[in-house]
C-alpha cells in the first residue's frame, strides 16, 4: 500500500492503493510557486474587495466593512467548529474570490440580501476549490433555499471553470488579477 500524489491542470490528487484499487484521499488545488508575484496583506485585499463590491452594487447602501464582516464571520465559524485549522482569508483566497465576484456578481443587485447570497456562494466555491479541507459545510454560506444554493453553485462553476484553472496555473493571470484588485483600493 502506498500514497500517490498526482498534479494535473493545477489540481492535486492524493490517493492510496489497497487491494489493487485506488482511493482518493485528497483532491484540491496544487500549491504553485508565486516567486515574482507581489503579495499583499489579506486585510488590505479584503478592504479592496469590499470597496469593489460597494462600487459594483452602486444601488445598495453598503459599506466595505459590512462585506468583510460577512466573510470573517464565516471564517471564524469554520475555525471554531474545527473545519479549518487556520484562517482561510489569505491573499491568495481573496484574489480568487475577487475573480469570482468580478465575473459573477451583477451590478443590478437590488437588495443587500441578493448581493450577500451571490457573495457567499462565491465564497463557498472559493473554499471548496482552494481550501485545505476535503469538504466544508454549506450551512454558514447558505441563505435561502438549499436547492437554489446548489443550483447557483453549479451554474457559477460552469461559468468560471476555465478561469478557476487558469488563475492557479498561470502566474501572469494571478498577478494581473491581484493588481486589478489592489487598484480598486487606490
mmCIF file of N, CA and C in Angstrom, residues 56-150:
data_model
loop_
_atom_site.group_PDB
_atom_site.id
_atom_site.type_symbol
_atom_site.label_atom_id
_atom_site.label_comp_id
_atom_site.label_asym_id
_atom_site.label_seq_id
_atom_site.Cartn_x
_atom_site.Cartn_y
_atom_site.Cartn_z
ATOM 1 N N UNK A 56 -19.460 48.170 -7.344
ATOM 2 C CA UNK A 56 -20.186 47.315 -8.289
ATOM 3 C C UNK A 56 -21.693 47.392 -8.046
ATOM 4 N N UNK A 57 -22.084 47.304 -6.789
ATOM 5 C CA UNK A 57 -23.509 47.301 -6.420
ATOM 6 C C UNK A 57 -23.903 48.700 -5.975
ATOM 7 N N UNK A 58 -23.813 49.625 -6.901
ATOM 8 C CA UNK A 58 -23.987 51.045 -6.616
ATOM 9 C C UNK A 58 -25.388 51.398 -6.107
ATOM 10 N N UNK A 59 -26.380 50.563 -6.361
ATOM 11 C CA UNK A 59 -27.748 50.845 -5.914
ATOM 12 C C UNK A 59 -27.927 50.619 -4.408
ATOM 13 N N UNK A 60 -27.006 49.891 -3.809
ATOM 14 C CA UNK A 60 -27.167 49.467 -2.426
ATOM 15 C C UNK A 60 -26.456 50.389 -1.453
ATOM 16 N N UNK A 61 -27.030 50.510 -0.269
ATOM 17 C CA UNK A 61 -26.375 51.221 0.816
ATOM 18 C C UNK A 61 -25.508 50.192 1.528
ATOM 19 N N UNK A 62 -24.258 50.134 1.130
ATOM 20 C CA UNK A 62 -23.369 49.058 1.558
ATOM 21 C C UNK A 62 -22.031 49.641 1.963
ATOM 22 N N UNK A 63 -21.499 49.154 3.059
ATOM 23 C CA UNK A 63 -20.162 49.584 3.446
ATOM 24 C C UNK A 63 -19.197 48.429 3.216
ATOM 25 N N UNK A 64 -17.966 48.731 2.870
ATOM 26 C CA UNK A 64 -16.965 47.673 2.676
ATOM 27 C C UNK A 64 -16.777 46.812 3.929
ATOM 28 N N UNK A 65 -16.895 47.422 5.104
ATOM 29 C CA UNK A 65 -16.725 46.650 6.334
ATOM 30 C C UNK A 65 -17.856 45.655 6.552
ATOM 31 N N UNK A 66 -19.022 45.949 6.023
ATOM 32 C CA UNK A 66 -20.151 45.019 6.113
ATOM 33 C C UNK A 66 -19.823 43.723 5.356
ATOM 34 N N UNK A 67 -19.284 43.873 4.168
ATOM 35 C CA UNK A 67 -18.893 42.721 3.350
ATOM 36 C C UNK A 67 -17.797 41.922 4.058
ATOM 37 N N UNK A 68 -16.790 42.606 4.560
ATOM 38 C CA UNK A 68 -15.695 41.944 5.274
ATOM 39 C C UNK A 68 -16.241 41.186 6.484
ATOM 40 N N UNK A 69 -17.205 41.775 7.169
ATOM 41 C CA UNK A 69 -17.825 41.136 8.324
ATOM 42 C C UNK A 69 -18.493 39.819 7.968
ATOM 43 N N UNK A 70 -19.205 39.776 6.840
ATOM 44 C CA UNK A 70 -19.851 38.529 6.407
ATOM 45 C C UNK A 70 -18.809 37.427 6.224
ATOM 46 N N UNK A 71 -17.712 37.770 5.561
ATOM 47 C CA UNK A 71 -16.668 36.780 5.278
ATOM 48 C C UNK A 71 -15.954 36.344 6.562
ATOM 49 N N UNK A 72 -15.628 37.296 7.416
ATOM 50 C CA UNK A 72 -14.919 36.958 8.662
ATOM 51 C C UNK A 72 -15.790 36.143 9.614
ATOM 52 N N UNK A 73 -17.098 36.418 9.623
ATOM 53 C CA UNK A 73 -17.998 35.629 10.471
ATOM 54 C C UNK A 73 -17.979 34.159 10.066
ATOM 55 N N UNK A 74 -18.003 33.897 8.771
ATOM 56 C CA UNK A 74 -17.953 32.512 8.295
ATOM 57 C C UNK A 74 -16.594 31.905 8.606
ATOM 58 N N UNK A 75 -15.545 32.656 8.368
ATOM 59 C CA UNK A 75 -14.195 32.172 8.654
ATOM 60 C C UNK A 75 -14.062 31.790 10.128
ATOM 61 N N UNK A 76 -14.547 32.654 11.022
ATOM 62 C CA UNK A 76 -14.487 32.367 12.457
ATOM 63 C C UNK A 76 -15.329 31.153 12.824
ATOM 64 N N UNK A 77 -16.502 31.031 12.235
ATOM 65 C CA UNK A 77 -17.362 29.876 12.488
ATOM 66 C C UNK A 77 -16.633 28.580 12.123
ATOM 67 N N UNK A 78 -16.011 28.557 10.945
ATOM 68 C CA UNK A 78 -15.308 27.360 10.489
ATOM 69 C C UNK A 78 -14.104 27.038 11.374
ATOM 70 N N UNK A 79 -13.447 28.070 11.884
ATOM 71 C CA UNK A 79 -12.334 27.864 12.820
ATOM 72 C C UNK A 79 -12.833 27.271 14.140
ATOM 73 N N UNK A 80 -13.854 27.888 14.695
ATOM 74 C CA UNK A 80 -14.390 27.450 15.990
ATOM 75 C C UNK A 80 -14.940 26.028 15.912
ATOM 76 N N UNK A 81 -15.604 25.711 14.801
ATOM 77 C CA UNK A 81 -16.219 24.392 14.651
ATOM 78 C C UNK A 81 -15.206 23.322 14.221
ATOM 79 N N UNK A 82 -13.962 23.729 13.966
ATOM 80 C CA UNK A 82 -12.912 22.773 13.644
ATOM 81 C C UNK A 82 -12.850 22.334 12.193
ATOM 82 N N UNK A 83 -13.518 23.065 11.305
ATOM 83 C CA UNK A 83 -13.479 22.701 9.882
ATOM 84 C C UNK A 83 -12.196 23.147 9.205
ATOM 85 N N UNK A 84 -11.474 24.072 9.843
ATOM 86 C CA UNK A 84 -10.198 24.521 9.286
ATOM 87 C C UNK A 84 -9.270 24.851 10.445
ATOM 88 N N UNK A 85 -7.982 24.554 10.282
ATOM 89 C CA UNK A 85 -7.037 24.779 11.379
ATOM 90 C C UNK A 85 -6.585 26.230 11.514
ATOM 91 N N UNK A 86 -6.621 26.986 10.420
ATOM 92 C CA UNK A 86 -6.202 28.390 10.417
ATOM 93 C C UNK A 86 -7.177 29.186 9.566
ATOM 94 N N UNK A 87 -7.099 30.496 9.666
ATOM 95 C CA UNK A 87 -7.971 31.367 8.879
ATOM 96 C C UNK A 87 -7.805 31.082 7.388
ATOM 97 N N UNK A 88 -8.904 31.077 6.694
ATOM 98 C CA UNK A 88 -8.901 30.839 5.256
ATOM 99 C C UNK A 88 -8.596 32.114 4.477
ATOM 100 N N UNK A 89 -8.809 33.255 5.097
ATOM 101 C CA UNK A 89 -8.722 34.532 4.398
ATOM 102 C C UNK A 89 -7.271 34.962 4.187
ATOM 103 N N UNK A 90 -6.626 34.313 3.232
ATOM 104 C CA UNK A 90 -5.258 34.660 2.844
ATOM 105 C C UNK A 90 -5.319 35.511 1.582
ATOM 106 N N UNK A 91 -4.192 36.075 1.194
ATOM 107 C CA UNK A 91 -4.191 36.901 -0.016
ATOM 108 C C UNK A 91 -4.590 36.082 -1.243
ATOM 109 N N UNK A 92 -4.125 34.845 -1.346
ATOM 110 C CA UNK A 92 -4.477 34.007 -2.494
ATOM 111 C C UNK A 92 -5.961 33.712 -2.576
ATOM 112 N N UNK A 93 -6.589 33.413 -1.439
ATOM 113 C CA UNK A 93 -8.016 33.103 -1.461
ATOM 114 C C UNK A 93 -8.852 34.351 -1.748
ATOM 115 N N UNK A 94 -8.408 35.520 -1.280
ATOM 116 C CA UNK A 94 -9.148 36.754 -1.543
ATOM 117 C C UNK A 94 -9.046 37.128 -3.023
ATOM 118 N N UNK A 95 -7.891 36.916 -3.637
ATOM 119 C CA UNK A 95 -7.739 37.187 -5.072
ATOM 120 C C UNK A 95 -8.651 36.251 -5.874
ATOM 121 N N UNK A 96 -8.683 34.985 -5.508
ATOM 122 C CA UNK A 96 -9.553 34.019 -6.177
ATOM 123 C C UNK A 96 -11.019 34.421 -6.007
ATOM 124 N N UNK A 97 -11.411 34.801 -4.785
ATOM 125 C CA UNK A 97 -12.784 35.238 -4.518
ATOM 126 C C UNK A 97 -13.119 36.481 -5.336
ATOM 127 N N UNK A 98 -12.205 37.426 -5.411
ATOM 128 C CA UNK A 98 -12.421 38.632 -6.220
ATOM 129 C C UNK A 98 -12.684 38.267 -7.673
ATOM 130 N N UNK A 99 -11.902 37.335 -8.213
ATOM 131 C CA UNK A 99 -12.101 36.929 -9.611
ATOM 132 C C UNK A 99 -13.532 36.420 -9.812
ATOM 133 N N UNK A 100 -14.011 35.605 -8.889
ATOM 134 C CA UNK A 100 -15.383 35.093 -8.999
ATOM 135 C C UNK A 100 -16.396 36.230 -8.900
ATOM 136 N N UNK A 101 -16.217 37.095 -7.910
ATOM 137 C CA UNK A 101 -17.155 38.208 -7.715
ATOM 138 C C UNK A 101 -17.180 39.145 -8.917
ATOM 139 N N UNK A 102 -16.013 39.436 -9.435
ATOM 140 C CA UNK A 102 -15.897 40.342 -10.577
ATOM 141 C C UNK A 102 -16.713 39.840 -11.763
ATOM 142 N N UNK A 103 -16.687 38.534 -11.989
ATOM 143 C CA UNK A 103 -17.343 37.973 -13.157
ATOM 144 C C UNK A 103 -18.767 37.495 -12.905
ATOM 145 N N UNK A 104 -19.160 37.337 -11.637
ATOM 146 C CA UNK A 104 -20.458 36.726 -11.361
ATOM 147 C C UNK A 104 -21.462 37.627 -10.645
ATOM 148 N N UNK A 105 -21.001 38.601 -9.900
ATOM 149 C CA UNK A 105 -21.946 39.439 -9.154
ATOM 150 C C UNK A 105 -22.418 40.590 -10.030
ATOM 151 N N UNK A 106 -23.714 40.668 -10.153
ATOM 152 C CA UNK A 106 -24.331 41.660 -11.038
ATOM 153 C C UNK A 106 -24.376 43.036 -10.388
ATOM 154 N N UNK A 107 -24.096 44.073 -11.174
ATOM 155 C CA UNK A 107 -24.240 45.430 -10.655
ATOM 156 C C UNK A 107 -25.713 45.794 -10.445
ATOM 157 N N UNK A 108 -26.594 44.955 -10.936
ATOM 158 C CA UNK A 108 -28.029 45.209 -10.840
ATOM 159 C C UNK A 108 -28.657 44.646 -9.573
ATOM 160 N N UNK A 109 -27.860 44.197 -8.612
ATOM 161 C CA UNK A 109 -28.408 43.678 -7.355
ATOM 162 C C UNK A 109 -29.280 44.753 -6.720
ATOM 163 N N UNK A 110 -30.526 44.385 -6.417
ATOM 164 C CA UNK A 110 -31.482 45.350 -5.868
ATOM 165 C C UNK A 110 -31.510 45.386 -4.351
ATOM 166 N N UNK A 111 -31.039 44.316 -3.726
ATOM 167 C CA UNK A 111 -31.059 44.265 -2.263
ATOM 168 C C UNK A 111 -29.712 43.769 -1.748
ATOM 169 N N UNK A 112 -29.434 44.113 -0.509
ATOM 170 C CA UNK A 112 -28.210 43.641 0.130
ATOM 171 C C UNK A 112 -28.259 42.111 0.214
ATOM 172 N N UNK A 113 -29.441 41.551 0.441
ATOM 173 C CA UNK A 113 -29.564 40.098 0.530
ATOM 174 C C UNK A 113 -29.186 39.421 -0.801
ATOM 175 N N UNK A 114 -29.587 40.017 -1.939
ATOM 176 C CA UNK A 114 -29.189 39.458 -3.245
ATOM 177 C C UNK A 114 -27.682 39.421 -3.380
ATOM 178 N N UNK A 115 -27.034 40.510 -2.996
ATOM 179 C CA UNK A 115 -25.570 40.562 -3.043
ATOM 180 C C UNK A 115 -24.975 39.516 -2.109
ATOM 181 N N UNK A 116 -25.485 39.442 -0.888
ATOM 182 C CA UNK A 116 -24.947 38.514 0.095
ATOM 183 C C UNK A 116 -25.087 37.066 -0.373
ATOM 184 N N UNK A 117 -26.215 36.728 -0.980
ATOM 185 C CA UNK A 117 -26.434 35.373 -1.495
ATOM 186 C C UNK A 117 -25.378 35.033 -2.550
ATOM 187 N N UNK A 118 -25.139 35.945 -3.484
ATOM 188 C CA UNK A 118 -24.144 35.710 -4.535
ATOM 189 C C UNK A 118 -22.728 35.661 -3.969
ATOM 190 N N UNK A 119 -22.414 36.596 -3.074
ATOM 191 C CA UNK A 119 -21.080 36.640 -2.483
ATOM 192 C C UNK A 119 -20.780 35.365 -1.702
ATOM 193 N N UNK A 120 -21.722 34.920 -0.883
ATOM 194 C CA UNK A 120 -21.477 33.734 -0.072
ATOM 195 C C UNK A 120 -21.391 32.470 -0.920
ATOM 196 N N UNK A 121 -22.094 32.457 -2.049
ATOM 197 C CA UNK A 121 -21.936 31.337 -2.976
ATOM 198 C C UNK A 121 -20.525 31.347 -3.564
ATOM 199 N N UNK A 122 -20.051 32.518 -3.968
ATOM 200 C CA UNK A 122 -18.677 32.643 -4.475
ATOM 201 C C UNK A 122 -17.670 32.247 -3.399
ATOM 202 N N UNK A 123 -17.939 32.620 -2.155
ATOM 203 C CA UNK A 123 -17.039 32.303 -1.048
ATOM 204 C C UNK A 123 -17.009 30.796 -0.791
ATOM 205 N N UNK A 124 -18.154 30.153 -0.881
ATOM 206 C CA UNK A 124 -18.225 28.696 -0.716
ATOM 207 C C UNK A 124 -17.399 28.001 -1.802
ATOM 208 N N UNK A 125 -17.564 28.444 -3.039
ATOM 209 C CA UNK A 125 -16.808 27.854 -4.156
ATOM 210 C C UNK A 125 -15.310 28.079 -3.936
ATOM 211 N N UNK A 126 -14.936 29.253 -3.472
ATOM 212 C CA UNK A 126 -13.532 29.548 -3.176
ATOM 213 C C UNK A 126 -12.997 28.589 -2.123
ATOM 214 N N UNK A 127 -13.777 28.357 -1.073
ATOM 215 C CA UNK A 127 -13.366 27.406 -0.035
ATOM 216 C C UNK A 127 -13.176 26.011 -0.621
ATOM 217 N N UNK A 128 -14.147 25.575 -1.384
ATOM 218 C CA UNK A 128 -14.096 24.210 -1.933
ATOM 219 C C UNK A 128 -12.955 24.045 -2.928
ATOM 220 N N UNK A 129 -12.667 25.085 -3.667
ATOM 221 C CA UNK A 129 -11.678 24.987 -4.737
ATOM 222 C C UNK A 129 -10.254 25.203 -4.245
ATOM 223 N N UNK A 130 -10.088 26.084 -3.265
ATOM 224 C CA UNK A 130 -8.725 26.419 -2.845
ATOM 225 C C UNK A 130 -8.432 26.062 -1.400
ATOM 226 N N UNK A 131 -9.413 25.586 -0.663
ATOM 227 C CA UNK A 131 -9.236 25.305 0.759
ATOM 228 C C UNK A 131 -8.432 24.056 1.030
ATOM 229 N N UNK A 132 -7.994 23.930 2.273
ATOM 230 C CA UNK A 132 -7.167 22.799 2.687
ATOM 231 C C UNK A 132 -7.968 21.566 3.045
ATOM 232 N N UNK A 133 -9.235 21.709 3.278
ATOM 233 C CA UNK A 133 -10.054 20.600 3.758
ATOM 234 C C UNK A 133 -10.737 19.892 2.589
ATOM 235 N N UNK A 134 -11.125 18.647 2.836
ATOM 236 C CA UNK A 134 -11.821 17.866 1.803
ATOM 237 C C UNK A 134 -13.243 18.351 1.586
ATOM 238 N N UNK A 135 -13.850 18.932 2.588
ATOM 239 C CA UNK A 135 -15.216 19.401 2.457
ATOM 240 C C UNK A 135 -15.532 20.455 3.492
ATOM 241 N N UNK A 136 -16.446 21.327 3.151
ATOM 242 C CA UNK A 136 -16.892 22.376 4.051
ATOM 243 C C UNK A 136 -18.405 22.272 4.162
ATOM 244 N N UNK A 137 -18.952 22.604 5.325
ATOM 245 C CA UNK A 137 -20.406 22.556 5.470
ATOM 246 C C UNK A 137 -21.051 23.702 4.693
ATOM 247 N N UNK A 138 -22.195 23.462 4.142
ATOM 248 C CA UNK A 138 -22.897 24.513 3.401
ATOM 249 C C UNK A 138 -23.566 25.519 4.330
ATOM 250 N N UNK A 139 -23.889 25.101 5.538
ATOM 251 C CA UNK A 139 -24.721 25.888 6.449
ATOM 252 C C UNK A 139 -24.283 27.344 6.618
ATOM 253 N N UNK A 140 -23.021 27.661 6.923
ATOM 254 C CA UNK A 140 -22.688 29.072 7.137
ATOM 255 C C UNK A 140 -22.759 29.923 5.861
ATOM 256 N N UNK A 141 -22.758 29.291 4.711
ATOM 257 C CA UNK A 141 -22.788 30.005 3.430
ATOM 258 C C UNK A 141 -24.208 30.133 2.879
ATOM 259 N N UNK A 142 -25.128 29.436 3.492
ATOM 260 C CA UNK A 142 -26.469 29.258 2.950
ATOM 261 C C UNK A 142 -27.421 30.347 3.400
ATOM 262 N N UNK A 143 -27.986 31.051 2.438
ATOM 263 C CA UNK A 143 -29.076 31.996 2.682
ATOM 264 C C UNK A 143 -30.186 31.604 1.716
ATOM 265 N N UNK A 144 -31.354 31.360 2.233
ATOM 266 C CA UNK A 144 -32.462 30.975 1.361
ATOM 267 C C UNK A 144 -32.490 29.477 1.124
ATOM 268 N N UNK A 145 -33.038 29.114 -0.003
ATOM 269 C CA UNK A 145 -33.279 27.719 -0.350
ATOM 270 C C UNK A 145 -31.986 26.941 -0.607
ATOM 271 N N UNK A 146 -31.949 25.740 -0.082
ATOM 272 C CA UNK A 146 -30.803 24.849 -0.290
ATOM 273 C C UNK A 146 -30.665 24.492 -1.772
ATOM 274 N N UNK A 147 -31.788 24.201 -2.421
ATOM 275 C CA UNK A 147 -31.777 23.857 -3.849
ATOM 276 C C UNK A 147 -31.255 25.029 -4.685
ATOM 277 N N UNK A 148 -31.724 26.232 -4.372
ATOM 278 C CA UNK A 148 -31.253 27.420 -5.108
ATOM 279 C C UNK A 148 -29.756 27.615 -4.902
ATOM 280 N N UNK A 149 -29.263 27.361 -3.680
ATOM 281 C CA UNK A 149 -27.833 27.481 -3.392
ATOM 282 C C UNK A 149 -27.028 26.539 -4.282
ATOM 283 N N UNK A 150 -27.427 25.274 -4.341
ATOM 284 C CA UNK A 150 -26.677 24.299 -5.131
ATOM 285 C C UNK A 150 -26.817 24.563 -6.623
#
